[in-house]
mmCIF file of N, CA, C and O in Angstrom:
data_model
loop_
_atom_site.group_PDB
_atom_site.id
_atom_site.type_symbol
_atom_site.label_atom_id
_atom_site.label_comp_id
_atom_site.label_asym_id
_atom_site.label_seq_id
_atom_site.Cartn_x
_atom_site.Cartn_y
_atom_site.Cartn_z
ATOM 1 N N UNK Z 195 25.535 -4.754 3.383
ATOM 2 C CA UNK Z 195 24.694 -5.254 3.495
ATOM 3 C C UNK Z 195 23.947 -6.857 3.275
ATOM 4 O O UNK Z 195 24.054 -7.288 1.792
ATOM 5 N N UNK Z 196 24.700 -7.614 3.403
ATOM 6 C CA UNK Z 196 23.067 -8.949 3.081
ATOM 7 C C UNK Z 196 22.187 -9.085 3.657
ATOM 8 O O UNK Z 196 21.706 -9.527 4.752
ATOM 9 N N UNK Z 197 21.325 -10.094 2.682
ATOM 10 C CA UNK Z 197 19.648 -9.967 3.621
ATOM 11 C C UNK Z 197 19.037 -9.072 2.638
ATOM 12 O O UNK Z 197 19.448 -8.085 2.444
ATOM 13 N N UNK Z 198 17.469 -9.353 2.792
ATOM 14 C CA UNK Z 198 16.436 -9.354 2.271
ATOM 15 C C UNK Z 198 16.512 -7.700 2.955
ATOM 16 O O UNK Z 198 16.258 -7.141 3.937
ATOM 17 N N UNK Z 199 15.922 -6.421 2.092
ATOM 18 C CA UNK Z 199 15.862 -4.508 2.551
ATOM 19 C C UNK Z 199 14.254 -5.573 2.365
ATOM 20 O O UNK Z 199 13.327 -5.029 1.025
ATOM 21 N N UNK Z 200 13.122 -4.427 3.093
ATOM 22 C CA UNK Z 200 11.573 -4.293 3.200
ATOM 23 C C UNK Z 200 11.780 -2.750 3.637
ATOM 24 O O UNK Z 200 11.970 -1.998 4.511
ATOM 25 N N UNK Z 201 11.513 -1.340 2.481
ATOM 26 C CA UNK Z 201 11.514 -0.164 3.118
ATOM 27 C C UNK Z 201 10.262 0.133 2.923
ATOM 28 O O UNK Z 201 9.595 0.541 1.677
ATOM 29 N N UNK Z 202 9.227 1.074 3.671
ATOM 30 C CA UNK Z 202 8.329 1.573 3.904
ATOM 31 C C UNK Z 202 8.483 3.288 2.890
ATOM 32 O O UNK Z 202 7.312 3.188 1.917
ATOM 33 N N UNK Z 203 9.162 4.123 2.760
ATOM 34 C CA UNK Z 203 9.265 4.925 1.906
ATOM 35 C C UNK Z 203 10.202 4.808 1.131
ATOM 36 O O UNK Z 203 10.135 3.836 -0.155
ATOM 37 N N UNK Z 204 11.395 4.910 1.152
ATOM 38 C CA UNK Z 204 12.873 5.458 0.303
ATOM 39 C C UNK Z 204 13.640 5.206 0.090
ATOM 40 O O UNK Z 204 14.274 4.915 1.406
ATOM 41 N N UNK Z 205 13.939 3.922 -0.486
ATOM 42 C CA UNK Z 205 15.365 3.100 0.138
ATOM 43 C C UNK Z 205 17.003 3.812 -1.536
ATOM 44 O O UNK Z 205 16.287 3.879 -2.330
ATOM 45 N N UNK Z 206 17.684 3.772 -0.472
ATOM 46 C CA UNK Z 206 18.867 4.705 -1.831
ATOM 47 C C UNK Z 206 20.084 3.499 -1.629
ATOM 48 O O UNK Z 206 20.274 3.846 -0.143
ATOM 49 N N UNK Z 207 20.955 3.846 -2.190
ATOM 50 C CA UNK Z 207 22.294 2.740 -2.035
ATOM 51 C C UNK Z 207 22.980 3.235 -3.126
ATOM 52 O O UNK Z 207 22.705 4.043 -3.814
ATOM 53 N N UNK Z 208 24.245 4.358 -1.394
ATOM 54 C CA UNK Z 208 24.951 4.897 -1.602
ATOM 55 C C UNK Z 208 25.922 3.952 -2.824
ATOM 56 O O UNK Z 208 26.156 3.561 -3.043
ATOM 57 N N UNK Z 209 27.427 4.786 -3.192
ATOM 58 C CA UNK Z 209 28.167 5.207 -4.605
ATOM 59 C C UNK Z 209 28.956 3.885 -4.020
ATOM 60 O O UNK Z 209 29.012 3.105 -4.522
ATOM 61 N N UNK Z 210 29.383 4.088 -2.290
ATOM 62 C CA UNK Z 210 30.094 3.049 -1.596
ATOM 63 C C UNK Z 210 29.398 1.723 -0.794
ATOM 64 O O UNK Z 210 29.675 1.153 -0.625
ATOM 65 N N UNK Z 211 28.488 1.358 -1.668
ATOM 66 C CA UNK Z 211 27.439 0.823 -0.910
ATOM 67 C C UNK Z 211 27.013 -0.516 -1.625
ATOM 68 O O UNK Z 211 27.737 -0.577 -2.802
ATOM 69 N N UNK Z 212 26.373 -1.216 -0.548
ATOM 70 C CA UNK Z 212 26.271 -3.357 -1.171
ATOM 71 C C UNK Z 212 25.157 -3.555 -0.746
ATOM 72 O O UNK Z 212 25.196 -3.492 0.912
ATOM 73 N N UNK Z 213 24.258 -3.620 -1.678
ATOM 74 C CA UNK Z 213 23.929 -5.107 -1.074
ATOM 75 C C UNK Z 213 23.904 -6.061 -1.833
ATOM 76 O O UNK Z 213 23.606 -5.858 -2.950
ATOM 77 N N UNK Z 214 23.571 -7.408 -0.861
ATOM 78 C CA UNK Z 214 23.134 -8.402 -2.140
ATOM 79 C C UNK Z 214 21.730 -9.360 -1.456
ATOM 80 O O UNK Z 214 22.148 -9.675 -0.338
ATOM 81 N N UNK Z 215 20.715 -9.170 -1.329
ATOM 82 C CA UNK Z 215 19.611 -9.420 -1.047
ATOM 83 C C UNK Z 215 18.251 -8.840 -2.272
ATOM 84 O O UNK Z 215 18.361 -7.736 -2.246
ATOM 85 N N UNK Z 216 17.179 -9.164 -1.922
ATOM 86 C CA UNK Z 216 16.109 -8.831 -2.586
ATOM 87 C C UNK Z 216 15.189 -7.465 -2.439
ATOM 88 O O UNK Z 216 15.591 -7.453 -0.495
ATOM 89 N N UNK Z 217 14.612 -6.721 -2.379
ATOM 90 C CA UNK Z 217 14.353 -5.322 -2.120
ATOM 91 C C UNK Z 217 12.952 -5.583 -2.297
ATOM 92 O O UNK Z 217 11.981 -5.166 -3.749
ATOM 93 N N UNK Z 218 12.628 -4.736 -1.535
ATOM 94 C CA UNK Z 218 11.352 -4.149 -1.677
ATOM 95 C C UNK Z 218 10.580 -2.711 -1.025
ATOM 96 O O UNK Z 218 11.166 -2.514 0.093
ATOM 97 N N UNK Z 219 9.718 -1.680 -1.885
ATOM 98 C CA UNK Z 219 9.670 -0.330 -1.539
ATOM 99 C C UNK Z 219 8.940 -0.165 -2.749
ATOM 100 O O UNK Z 219 8.806 -0.254 -3.964
ATOM 101 N N UNK Z 220 8.396 1.015 -2.770
ATOM 102 C CA UNK Z 220 7.795 2.473 -3.161
ATOM 103 C C UNK Z 220 9.006 3.290 -3.855
ATOM 104 O O UNK Z 220 8.622 3.508 -5.383
ATOM 105 N N UNK Z 221 10.509 3.669 -3.692
ATOM 106 C CA UNK Z 221 11.164 4.049 -4.788
ATOM 107 C C UNK Z 221 12.430 2.787 -4.789
ATOM 108 O O UNK Z 221 12.962 3.358 -3.335
ATOM 109 N N UNK Z 222 12.856 3.228 -5.442
ATOM 110 C CA UNK Z 222 14.626 3.422 -5.417
ATOM 111 C C UNK Z 222 15.928 4.165 -6.103
ATOM 112 O O UNK Z 222 15.235 4.421 -6.822
ATOM 113 N N UNK Z 223 16.407 4.568 -5.610
ATOM 114 C CA UNK Z 223 17.838 5.083 -5.865
ATOM 115 C C UNK Z 223 19.456 4.137 -5.629
ATOM 116 O O UNK Z 223 19.828 3.992 -4.532
ATOM 117 N N UNK Z 224 20.092 4.026 -6.252
ATOM 118 C CA UNK Z 224 20.776 4.024 -6.579
ATOM 119 C C UNK Z 224 22.601 4.170 -7.157
ATOM 120 O O UNK Z 224 22.671 4.909 -9.066
ATOM 121 N N UNK Z 225 22.616 4.554 -6.580
ATOM 122 C CA UNK Z 225 24.004 5.697 -7.523
ATOM 123 C C UNK Z 225 24.744 5.047 -7.813
ATOM 124 O O UNK Z 225 25.162 3.343 -7.604
ATOM 125 N N UNK Z 226 26.236 5.680 -9.056
ATOM 126 C CA UNK Z 226 26.860 4.998 -9.655
ATOM 127 C C UNK Z 226 27.849 4.808 -8.833
ATOM 128 O O UNK Z 226 28.603 5.142 -7.800
ATOM 129 N N UNK Z 227 28.064 3.620 -9.133
ATOM 130 C CA UNK Z 227 29.201 2.819 -8.225
ATOM 131 C C UNK Z 227 28.621 1.820 -6.849
ATOM 132 O O UNK Z 227 29.756 1.054 -6.251
ATOM 133 N N UNK Z 228 27.221 1.791 -6.367
ATOM 134 C CA UNK Z 228 26.917 1.208 -5.752
ATOM 135 C C UNK Z 228 27.032 -0.080 -6.557
ATOM 136 O O UNK Z 228 26.821 -0.632 -7.446
ATOM 137 N N UNK Z 229 26.654 -1.484 -5.846
ATOM 138 C CA UNK Z 229 26.687 -2.825 -5.460
ATOM 139 C C UNK Z 229 25.159 -3.456 -5.341
ATOM 140 O O UNK Z 229 25.198 -2.932 -4.077
ATOM 141 N N UNK Z 230 24.754 -4.066 -6.169
ATOM 142 C CA UNK Z 230 23.360 -4.357 -5.802
ATOM 143 C C UNK Z 230 23.929 -5.578 -6.640
ATOM 144 O O UNK Z 230 23.513 -5.717 -8.010
ATOM 145 N N UNK Z 231 22.490 -6.580 -6.079
ATOM 146 C CA UNK Z 231 23.010 -8.110 -6.498
ATOM 147 C C UNK Z 231 21.645 -8.168 -6.298
ATOM 148 O O UNK Z 231 21.157 -8.761 -4.372
ATOM 149 N N UNK Z 232 20.462 -9.170 -6.750
ATOM 150 C CA UNK Z 232 19.135 -9.765 -6.164
ATOM 151 C C UNK Z 232 18.547 -8.958 -6.691
ATOM 152 O O UNK Z 232 18.723 -7.764 -8.214
ATOM 153 N N UNK Z 233 17.436 -8.994 -6.254
ATOM 154 C CA UNK Z 233 15.828 -8.475 -7.006
ATOM 155 C C UNK Z 233 15.544 -7.458 -6.386
ATOM 156 O O UNK Z 233 14.990 -6.902 -5.310
ATOM 157 N N UNK Z 234 14.410 -5.995 -7.759
ATOM 158 C CA UNK Z 234 13.516 -4.715 -7.303
ATOM 159 C C UNK Z 234 12.046 -5.188 -6.720
ATOM 160 O O UNK Z 234 12.122 -5.458 -8.194
ATOM 161 N N UNK Z 235 10.913 -5.283 -6.361
ATOM 162 C CA UNK Z 235 10.030 -5.157 -6.077
ATOM 163 C C UNK Z 235 8.973 -3.764 -5.651
ATOM 164 O O UNK Z 235 9.476 -3.531 -4.651
ATOM 165 N N UNK Z 236 9.051 -3.523 -6.436
ATOM 166 C CA UNK Z 236 8.088 -1.507 -6.321
ATOM 167 C C UNK Z 236 6.845 -2.058 -5.537
ATOM 168 O O UNK Z 236 6.241 -2.377 -7.071
ATOM 169 N N UNK Z 237 6.493 -0.925 -4.953
ATOM 170 C CA UNK Z 237 4.955 -1.479 -3.911
ATOM 171 C C UNK Z 237 4.723 -0.109 -4.640
ATOM 172 O O UNK Z 237 5.088 1.067 -4.890
ATOM 173 N N UNK Z 238 3.213 -0.274 -5.190
ATOM 174 C CA UNK Z 238 2.475 0.839 -5.826
ATOM 175 C C UNK Z 238 2.363 2.111 -4.505
ATOM 176 O O UNK Z 238 2.233 1.544 -3.458
ATOM 177 N N UNK Z 239 1.940 3.490 -4.936
ATOM 178 C CA UNK Z 239 1.334 4.091 -3.836
ATOM 179 C C UNK Z 239 -0.243 4.140 -3.632
ATOM 180 O O UNK Z 239 -0.518 4.323 -4.896
ATOM 181 N N UNK Z 240 -0.688 4.412 -2.683
ATOM 182 C CA UNK Z 240 -1.906 5.084 -2.305
ATOM 183 C C UNK Z 240 -2.026 5.753 -3.923
ATOM 184 O O UNK Z 240 -1.345 6.738 -3.028
ATOM 185 N N UNK Z 241 -2.728 5.614 -4.126
ATOM 186 C CA UNK Z 241 -3.715 6.660 -5.270
ATOM 187 C C UNK Z 241 -4.174 7.862 -4.350
ATOM 188 O O UNK Z 241 -5.190 7.496 -3.813
ATOM 189 N N UNK Z 242 -4.187 9.896 -4.754
ATOM 190 C CA UNK Z 242 -4.787 10.377 -4.006
ATOM 191 C C UNK Z 242 -6.340 9.939 -4.877
ATOM 192 O O UNK Z 242 -6.453 9.716 -5.925
ATOM 193 N N UNK Z 243 -7.340 10.655 -4.121
ATOM 194 C CA UNK Z 243 -8.321 10.598 -4.680
ATOM 195 C C UNK Z 243 -9.228 12.271 -5.376
ATOM 196 O O UNK Z 243 -9.067 11.049 -7.153
ATOM 197 N N UNK Z 244 -8.225 13.160 -6.360
ATOM 198 C CA UNK Z 244 -7.440 13.919 -6.488
ATOM 199 C C UNK Z 244 -7.276 13.041 -8.454
ATOM 200 O O UNK Z 244 -7.347 13.948 -8.921
ATOM 201 N N UNK Z 245 -6.338 12.057 -7.806
ATOM 202 C CA UNK Z 245 -5.955 11.177 -9.555
ATOM 203 C C UNK Z 245 -6.537 10.677 -10.135
ATOM 204 O O UNK Z 245 -5.840 9.971 -11.250
ATOM 205 N N UNK Z 246 -7.554 10.278 -9.875
ATOM 206 C CA UNK Z 246 -8.104 9.181 -10.248
ATOM 207 C C UNK Z 246 -9.033 9.711 -12.103
ATOM 208 O O UNK Z 246 -8.851 8.877 -12.665
ATOM 209 N N UNK Z 247 -8.539 10.960 -12.424
ATOM 210 C CA UNK Z 247 -9.082 11.256 -13.905
ATOM 211 C C UNK Z 247 -7.689 11.151 -14.934
ATOM 212 O O UNK Z 247 -7.646 12.013 -15.568
ATOM 213 N N UNK Z 248 -6.452 11.591 -13.854
ATOM 214 C CA UNK Z 248 -5.093 11.772 -14.051
ATOM 215 C C UNK Z 248 -4.807 10.316 -15.628
ATOM 216 O O UNK Z 248 -4.338 9.028 -14.943
ATOM 217 N N UNK Z 249 -4.644 10.615 -16.898
ATOM 218 C CA UNK Z 249 -3.944 9.425 -17.938
ATOM 219 C C UNK Z 249 -2.149 8.840 -17.371
ATOM 220 O O UNK Z 249 -1.790 8.126 -18.220
ATOM 221 N N UNK Z 250 -1.447 10.251 -17.556
ATOM 222 C CA UNK Z 250 -0.521 10.327 -17.309
ATOM 223 C C UNK Z 250 -0.050 10.997 -16.517
ATOM 224 O O UNK Z 250 0.105 11.698 -16.416
ATOM 225 N N UNK Z 251 1.481 10.195 -15.251
ATOM 226 C CA UNK Z 251 1.756 10.421 -14.499
ATOM 227 C C UNK Z 251 3.332 10.023 -14.160
ATOM 228 O O UNK Z 251 2.667 8.854 -14.553
ATOM 229 N N UNK Z 252 3.844 9.947 -13.513
ATOM 230 C CA UNK Z 252 5.226 10.139 -13.024
ATOM 231 C C UNK Z 252 4.640 9.511 -11.741
ATOM 232 O O UNK Z 252 4.557 9.944 -11.471
ATOM 233 N N UNK Z 253 5.863 7.646 -11.363
ATOM 234 C CA UNK Z 253 5.375 7.472 -10.519
ATOM 235 C C UNK Z 253 6.167 8.574 -8.471
ATOM 236 O O UNK Z 253 7.056 9.153 -9.312
ATOM 237 N N UNK Z 254 5.303 7.977 -8.163
ATOM 238 C CA UNK Z 254 5.995 8.649 -7.129
ATOM 239 C C UNK Z 254 4.830 8.082 -5.800
ATOM 240 O O UNK Z 254 4.093 7.524 -5.439
ATOM 241 N N UNK Z 255 6.140 8.004 -5.098
ATOM 242 C CA UNK Z 255 5.452 7.658 -3.254
ATOM 243 C C UNK Z 255 6.035 8.849 -1.894
ATOM 244 O O UNK Z 255 6.506 9.441 -2.253
ATOM 245 N N UNK Z 256 4.866 8.498 -0.487
ATOM 246 C CA UNK Z 256 4.720 9.160 0.050
ATOM 247 C C UNK Z 256 5.461 8.165 0.824
ATOM 248 O O UNK Z 256 4.771 7.179 1.161
ATOM 249 N N UNK Z 257 6.267 8.748 1.667
ATOM 250 C CA UNK Z 257 6.255 7.743 2.765
ATOM 251 C C UNK Z 257 4.949 7.669 4.353
ATOM 252 O O UNK Z 257 4.648 9.460 3.897
ATOM 253 N N UNK Z 258 4.988 6.614 4.703
ATOM 254 C CA UNK Z 258 4.372 6.220 5.830
ATOM 255 C C UNK Z 258 5.432 7.134 6.389
ATOM 256 O O UNK Z 258 5.826 7.857 7.230
ATOM 257 N N UNK Z 259 3.704 7.957 8.230
ATOM 258 C CA UNK Z 259 4.464 8.867 9.202
ATOM 259 C C UNK Z 259 5.497 8.378 10.127
ATOM 260 O O UNK Z 259 5.365 6.765 9.809
ATOM 261 N N UNK Z 260 6.453 8.629 10.062
ATOM 262 C CA UNK Z 260 6.953 8.493 10.380
ATOM 263 C C UNK Z 260 8.511 7.589 9.984
ATOM 264 O O UNK Z 260 8.987 7.077 10.245
ATOM 265 N N UNK Z 261 7.918 7.337 8.761
ATOM 266 C CA UNK Z 261 8.873 6.475 7.773
ATOM 267 C C UNK Z 261 10.020 7.355 7.041
ATOM 268 O O UNK Z 261 9.223 8.415 6.812
ATOM 269 N N UNK Z 262 10.860 7.725 6.963
ATOM 270 C CA UNK Z 262 12.373 8.147 6.583
ATOM 271 C C UNK Z 262 13.570 7.940 5.144
ATOM 272 O O UNK Z 262 12.801 6.379 4.374
ATOM 273 N N UNK Z 263 14.538 8.029 4.087
ATOM 274 C CA UNK Z 263 14.222 8.276 4.010
ATOM 275 C C UNK Z 263 15.760 7.013 4.304
ATOM 276 O O UNK Z 263 16.372 7.465 5.520
ATOM 277 N N UNK Z 264 15.663 6.100 3.859
ATOM 278 C CA UNK Z 264 16.959 4.882 4.819
ATOM 279 C C UNK Z 264 17.600 5.081 3.618
ATOM 280 O O UNK Z 264 18.235 4.582 2.643
ATOM 281 N N UNK Z 265 19.179 4.894 3.611
ATOM 282 C CA UNK Z 265 20.165 4.962 2.809
ATOM 283 C C UNK Z 265 20.788 3.743 3.910
ATOM 284 O O UNK Z 265 21.813 3.177 4.882
ATOM 285 N N UNK Z 266 21.711 2.663 1.979
ATOM 286 C CA UNK Z 266 22.778 2.084 2.464
ATOM 287 C C UNK Z 266 23.819 1.772 2.488
ATOM 288 O O UNK Z 266 24.106 2.765 1.190
#
């Protein structure tokens, strides 16, 4: 694929995939063997009300309703 990609949930570039462009997404997976040339901007996901007092946590994203996994 050539061009910029904006994913609402998770973007996955499979081992035989190729992306030449900029990515904006909440989560990204690039498999070994995949080709990627460009920049990646990771969007912050909305914090849940109960997470305000947590000092250390792993990054996670919740796809918007109807947004699924996008494979390239």
